[in-house]
XYZ file of N, CA and C in Angstrom:
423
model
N 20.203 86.117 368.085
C 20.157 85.770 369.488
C 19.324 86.817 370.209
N 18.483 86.415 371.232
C 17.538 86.993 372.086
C 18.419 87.890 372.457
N 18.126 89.312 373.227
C 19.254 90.221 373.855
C 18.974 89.895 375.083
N 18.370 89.147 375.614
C 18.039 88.368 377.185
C 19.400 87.651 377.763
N 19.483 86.872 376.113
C 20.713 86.044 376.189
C 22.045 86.282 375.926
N 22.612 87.582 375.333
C 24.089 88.123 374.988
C 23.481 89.246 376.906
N 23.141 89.580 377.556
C 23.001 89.432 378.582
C 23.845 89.047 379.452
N 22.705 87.886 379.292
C 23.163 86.906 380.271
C 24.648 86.551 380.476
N 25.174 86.544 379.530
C 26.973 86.090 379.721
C 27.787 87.157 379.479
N 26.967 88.473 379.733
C 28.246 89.533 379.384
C 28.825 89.864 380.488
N 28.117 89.698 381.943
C 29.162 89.596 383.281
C 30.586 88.926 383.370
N 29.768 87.153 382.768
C 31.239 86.423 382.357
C 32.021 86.591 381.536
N 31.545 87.488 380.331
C 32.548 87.621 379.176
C 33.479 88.695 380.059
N 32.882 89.862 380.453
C 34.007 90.894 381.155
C 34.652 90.396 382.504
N 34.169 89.237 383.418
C 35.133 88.470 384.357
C 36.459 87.581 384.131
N 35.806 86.962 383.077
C 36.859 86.561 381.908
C 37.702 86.991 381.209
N 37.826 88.093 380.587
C 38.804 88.308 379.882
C 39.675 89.446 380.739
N 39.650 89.613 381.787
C 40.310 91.034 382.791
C 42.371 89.690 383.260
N 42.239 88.602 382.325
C 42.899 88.079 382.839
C 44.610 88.699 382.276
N 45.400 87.609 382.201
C 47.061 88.054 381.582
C 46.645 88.266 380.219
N 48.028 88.709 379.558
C 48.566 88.734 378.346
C 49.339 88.201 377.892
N 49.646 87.649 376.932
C 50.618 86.828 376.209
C 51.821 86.883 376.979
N 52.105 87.677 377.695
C 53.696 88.063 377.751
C 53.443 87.379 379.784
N 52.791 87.571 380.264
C 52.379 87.134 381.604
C 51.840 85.726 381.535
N 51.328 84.984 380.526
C 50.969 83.893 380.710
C 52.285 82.851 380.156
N 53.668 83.377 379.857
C 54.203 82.451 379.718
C 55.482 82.255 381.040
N 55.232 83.265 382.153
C 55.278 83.103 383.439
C 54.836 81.934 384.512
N 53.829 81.856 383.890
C 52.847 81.059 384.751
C 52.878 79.720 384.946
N 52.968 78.992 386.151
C 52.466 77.367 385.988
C 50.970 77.615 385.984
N 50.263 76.631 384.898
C 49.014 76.234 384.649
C 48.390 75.051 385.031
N 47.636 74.638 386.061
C 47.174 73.685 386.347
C 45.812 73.180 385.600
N 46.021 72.337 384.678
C 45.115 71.964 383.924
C 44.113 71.001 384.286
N 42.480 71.367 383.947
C 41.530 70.978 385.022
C 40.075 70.402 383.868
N 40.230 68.580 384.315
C 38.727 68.341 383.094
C 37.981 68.739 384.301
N 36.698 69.821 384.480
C 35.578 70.003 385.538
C 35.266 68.396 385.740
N 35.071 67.947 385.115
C 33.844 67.239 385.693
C 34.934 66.074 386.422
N 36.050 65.832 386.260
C 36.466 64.875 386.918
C 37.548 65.090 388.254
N 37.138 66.424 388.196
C 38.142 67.226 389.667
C 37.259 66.806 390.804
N 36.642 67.971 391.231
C 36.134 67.991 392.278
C 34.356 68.240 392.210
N 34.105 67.345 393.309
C 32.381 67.681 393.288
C 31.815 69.027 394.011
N 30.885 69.266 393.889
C 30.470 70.441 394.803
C 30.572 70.333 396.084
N 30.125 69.303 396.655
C 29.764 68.450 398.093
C 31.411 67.812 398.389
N 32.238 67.963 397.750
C 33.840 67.771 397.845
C 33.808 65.814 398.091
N 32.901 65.074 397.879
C 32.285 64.167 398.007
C 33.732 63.093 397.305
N 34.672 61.954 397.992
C 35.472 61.654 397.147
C 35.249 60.035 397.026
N 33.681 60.165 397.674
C 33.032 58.225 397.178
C 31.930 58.423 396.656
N 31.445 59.560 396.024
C 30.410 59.287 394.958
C 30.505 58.121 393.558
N 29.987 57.467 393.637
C 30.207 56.454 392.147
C 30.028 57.518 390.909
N 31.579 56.549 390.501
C 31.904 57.215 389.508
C 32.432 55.665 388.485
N 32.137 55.214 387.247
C 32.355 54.335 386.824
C 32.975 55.066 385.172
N 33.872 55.637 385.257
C 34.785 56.180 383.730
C 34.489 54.984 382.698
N 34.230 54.123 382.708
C 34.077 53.410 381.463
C 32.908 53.299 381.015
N 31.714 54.017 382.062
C 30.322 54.434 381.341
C 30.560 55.694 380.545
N 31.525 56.381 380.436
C 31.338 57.494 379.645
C 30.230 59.144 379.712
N 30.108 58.354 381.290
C 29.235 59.322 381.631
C 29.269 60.613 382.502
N 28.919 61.890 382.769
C 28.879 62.712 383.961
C 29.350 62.248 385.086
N 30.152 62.836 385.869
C 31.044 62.006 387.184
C 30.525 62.944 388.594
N 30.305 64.340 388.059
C 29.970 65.336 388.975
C 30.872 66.445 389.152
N 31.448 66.569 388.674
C 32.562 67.522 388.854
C 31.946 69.183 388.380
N 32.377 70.505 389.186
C 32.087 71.483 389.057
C 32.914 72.743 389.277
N 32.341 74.120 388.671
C 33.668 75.290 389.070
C 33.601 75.369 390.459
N 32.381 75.048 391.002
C 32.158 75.415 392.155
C 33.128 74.491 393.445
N 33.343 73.130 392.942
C 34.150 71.930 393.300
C 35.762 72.358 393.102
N 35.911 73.169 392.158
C 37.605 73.628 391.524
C 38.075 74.774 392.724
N 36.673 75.800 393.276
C 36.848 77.040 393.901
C 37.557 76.396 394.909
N 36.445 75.308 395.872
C 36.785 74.518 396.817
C 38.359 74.090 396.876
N 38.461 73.892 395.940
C 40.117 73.209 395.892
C 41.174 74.179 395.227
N 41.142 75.137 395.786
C 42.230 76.259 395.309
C 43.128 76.412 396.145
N 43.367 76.229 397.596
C 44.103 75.919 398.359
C 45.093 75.123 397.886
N 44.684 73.836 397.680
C 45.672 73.239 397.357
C 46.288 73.161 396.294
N 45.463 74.063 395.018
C 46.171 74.377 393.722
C 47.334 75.212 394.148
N 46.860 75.915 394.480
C 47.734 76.829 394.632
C 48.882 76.735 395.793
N 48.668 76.049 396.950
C 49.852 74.829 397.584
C 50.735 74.424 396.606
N 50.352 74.336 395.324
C 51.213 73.126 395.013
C 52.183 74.211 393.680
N 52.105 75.163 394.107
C 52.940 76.536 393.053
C 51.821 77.034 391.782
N 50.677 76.696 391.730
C 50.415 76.986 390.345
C 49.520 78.408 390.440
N 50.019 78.976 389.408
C 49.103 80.543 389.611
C 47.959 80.367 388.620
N 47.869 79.241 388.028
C 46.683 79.750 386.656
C 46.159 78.403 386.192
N 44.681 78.466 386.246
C 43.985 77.069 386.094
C 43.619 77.437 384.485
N 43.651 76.096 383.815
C 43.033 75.759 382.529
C 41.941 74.656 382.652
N 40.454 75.497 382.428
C 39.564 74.213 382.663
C 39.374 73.903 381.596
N 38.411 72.756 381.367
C 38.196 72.304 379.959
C 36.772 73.375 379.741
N 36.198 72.804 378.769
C 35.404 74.106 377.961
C 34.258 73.878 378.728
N 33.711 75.279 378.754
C 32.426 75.659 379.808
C 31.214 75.639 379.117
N 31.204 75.539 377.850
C 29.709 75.787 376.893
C 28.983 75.012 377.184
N 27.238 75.117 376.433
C 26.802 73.808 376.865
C 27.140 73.289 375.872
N 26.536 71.608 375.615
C 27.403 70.918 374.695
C 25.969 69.604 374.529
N 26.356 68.415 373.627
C 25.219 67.452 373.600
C 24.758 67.079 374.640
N 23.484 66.968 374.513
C 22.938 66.573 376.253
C 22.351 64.736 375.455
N 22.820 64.109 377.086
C 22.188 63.030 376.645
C 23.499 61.930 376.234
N 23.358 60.232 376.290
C 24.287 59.775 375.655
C 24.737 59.472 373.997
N 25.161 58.929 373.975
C 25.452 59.019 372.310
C 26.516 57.637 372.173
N 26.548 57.623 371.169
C 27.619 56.342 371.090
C 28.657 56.398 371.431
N 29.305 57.646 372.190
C 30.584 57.512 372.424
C 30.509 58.084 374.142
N 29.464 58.161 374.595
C 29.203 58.747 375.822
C 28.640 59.834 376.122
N 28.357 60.433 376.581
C 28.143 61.768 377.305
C 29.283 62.642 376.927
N 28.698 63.688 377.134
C 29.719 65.095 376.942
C 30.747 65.949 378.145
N 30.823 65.133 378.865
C 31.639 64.711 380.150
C 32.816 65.809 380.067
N 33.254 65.931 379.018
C 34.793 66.515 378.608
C 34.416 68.232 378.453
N 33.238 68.120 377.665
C 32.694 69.931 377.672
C 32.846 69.873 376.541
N 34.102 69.157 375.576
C 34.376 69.347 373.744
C 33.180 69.186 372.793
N 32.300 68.880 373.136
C 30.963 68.723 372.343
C 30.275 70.053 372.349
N 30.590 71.133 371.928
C 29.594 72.451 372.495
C 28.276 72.373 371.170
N 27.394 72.893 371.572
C 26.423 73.047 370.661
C 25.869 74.624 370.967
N 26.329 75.154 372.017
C 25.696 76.290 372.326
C 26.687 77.692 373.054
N 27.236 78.211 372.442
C 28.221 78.941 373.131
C 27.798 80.483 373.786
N 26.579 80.191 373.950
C 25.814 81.565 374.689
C 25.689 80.935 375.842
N 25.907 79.717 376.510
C 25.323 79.175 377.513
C 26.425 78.399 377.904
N 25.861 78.244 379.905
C 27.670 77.456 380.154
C 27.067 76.151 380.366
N 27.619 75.043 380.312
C 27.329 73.912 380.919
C 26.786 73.784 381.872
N 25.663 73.503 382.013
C 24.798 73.265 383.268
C 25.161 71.973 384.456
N 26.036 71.027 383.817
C 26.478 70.136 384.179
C 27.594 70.424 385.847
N 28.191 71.722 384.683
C 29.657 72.204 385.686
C 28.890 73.327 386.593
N 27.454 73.506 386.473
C 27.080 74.940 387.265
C 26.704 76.038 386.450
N 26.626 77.040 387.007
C 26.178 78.259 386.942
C 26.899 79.568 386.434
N 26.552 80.458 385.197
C 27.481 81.579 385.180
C 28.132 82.299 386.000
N 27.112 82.082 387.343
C 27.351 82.977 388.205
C 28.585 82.113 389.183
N 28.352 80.602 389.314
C 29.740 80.147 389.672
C 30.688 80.134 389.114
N 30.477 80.184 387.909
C 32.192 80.112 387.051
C 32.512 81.849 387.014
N 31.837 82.588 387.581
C 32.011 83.972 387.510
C 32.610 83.954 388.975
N 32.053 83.469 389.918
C 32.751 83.691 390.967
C 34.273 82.315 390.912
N 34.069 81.663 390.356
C 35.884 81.051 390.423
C 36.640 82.116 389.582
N 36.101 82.768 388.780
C 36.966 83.540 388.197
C 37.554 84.444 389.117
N 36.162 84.802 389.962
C 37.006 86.092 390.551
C 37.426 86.309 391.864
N 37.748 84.645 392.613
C 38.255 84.188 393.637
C 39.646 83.688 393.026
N 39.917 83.513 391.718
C 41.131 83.203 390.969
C 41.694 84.196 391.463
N 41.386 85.657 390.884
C 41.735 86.832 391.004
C 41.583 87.647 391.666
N 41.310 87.111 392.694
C 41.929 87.754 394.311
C 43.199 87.168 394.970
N 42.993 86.035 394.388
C 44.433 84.924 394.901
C 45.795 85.702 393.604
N 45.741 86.613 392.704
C 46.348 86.856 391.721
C 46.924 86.020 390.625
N 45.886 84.675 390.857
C 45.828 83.761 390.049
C 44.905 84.092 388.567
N 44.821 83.610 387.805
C 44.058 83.497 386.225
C 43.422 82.438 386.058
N 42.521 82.300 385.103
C 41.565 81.417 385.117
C 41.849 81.371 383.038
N 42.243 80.247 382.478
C 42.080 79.517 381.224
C 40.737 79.110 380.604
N 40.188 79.321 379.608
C 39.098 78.752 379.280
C 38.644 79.381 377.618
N 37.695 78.644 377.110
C 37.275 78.434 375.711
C 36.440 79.673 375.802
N 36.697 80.851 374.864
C 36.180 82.244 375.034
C 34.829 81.622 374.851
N 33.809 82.837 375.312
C 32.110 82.859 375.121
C 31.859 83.751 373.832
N 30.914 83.236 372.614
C 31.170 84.049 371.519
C 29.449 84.999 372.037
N 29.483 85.989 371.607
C 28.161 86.628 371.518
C 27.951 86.815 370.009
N 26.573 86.929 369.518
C 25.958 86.934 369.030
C 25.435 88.189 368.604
């Protein structure tokens, strides 16, 4: 791997892991979150969205930040998103990679859900609220 690119995600690898420990995360309510089918960036709640195309809906960290209020309204201290990597681009016979479970690239976040630098800042708007943030570690290379 380029050193451009273990880089690039070592902000998020150290925003990321500053979270609980085994013994603190079984404290916690976890509000479990597919990105792409939460919230949009634009908080937008009539964008077409047709789930049986199997396709991208719009959903983002940046859309999840937006809606932490009411996560956290509703008792929960600690979000579990689905996986941030990038993943198959494009459809396929079973759809799009909508879910994040398709990774092909774990130096890189989903471009779909945004930006390192947004899922770096939900992390660390999690953790000002003394909330935690769940997610599929970033491997370096």
């Amino acid at each position: 791997m380029a050193p451009s690119r273990s880089l690039f995600l070592l902000p998020l690898l150290f925003s990321l892991v500053s979270g609980a420990n085994k013994d603190q995360w079984r404290t916690r309510a976890i509000y479990q979150v597919m990105v792409d089918r939460f919230a949009r960036t634009d908080g937008s709640t009539t964008a077409p969205c047709n789930v049986t195309n199997r396709d991208y809906c719009g959903g983002t960290w940046q859309g999840i930040q937006n809606k932490l209020d009411y996560i956290q309204g509703m008792g929960f201290d600690a979000i579990w998103i689905s996986p941030m990597n990038a993943g198959i681009e494009g459809m396929t016979g079973d759809g799009a990679d909508y879910t994040g479970y398709w990774v092909t690239d774990f130096t890189q976040p989903n471009s779909h859900f945004g930006t390192s630098n947004d899922l770096i800042s939900l992390s660390n708007e999690l953790h000002k609220r003394g909330m935690v943030l769940l997610c599929r570690p970033v491997v370096l290379m």
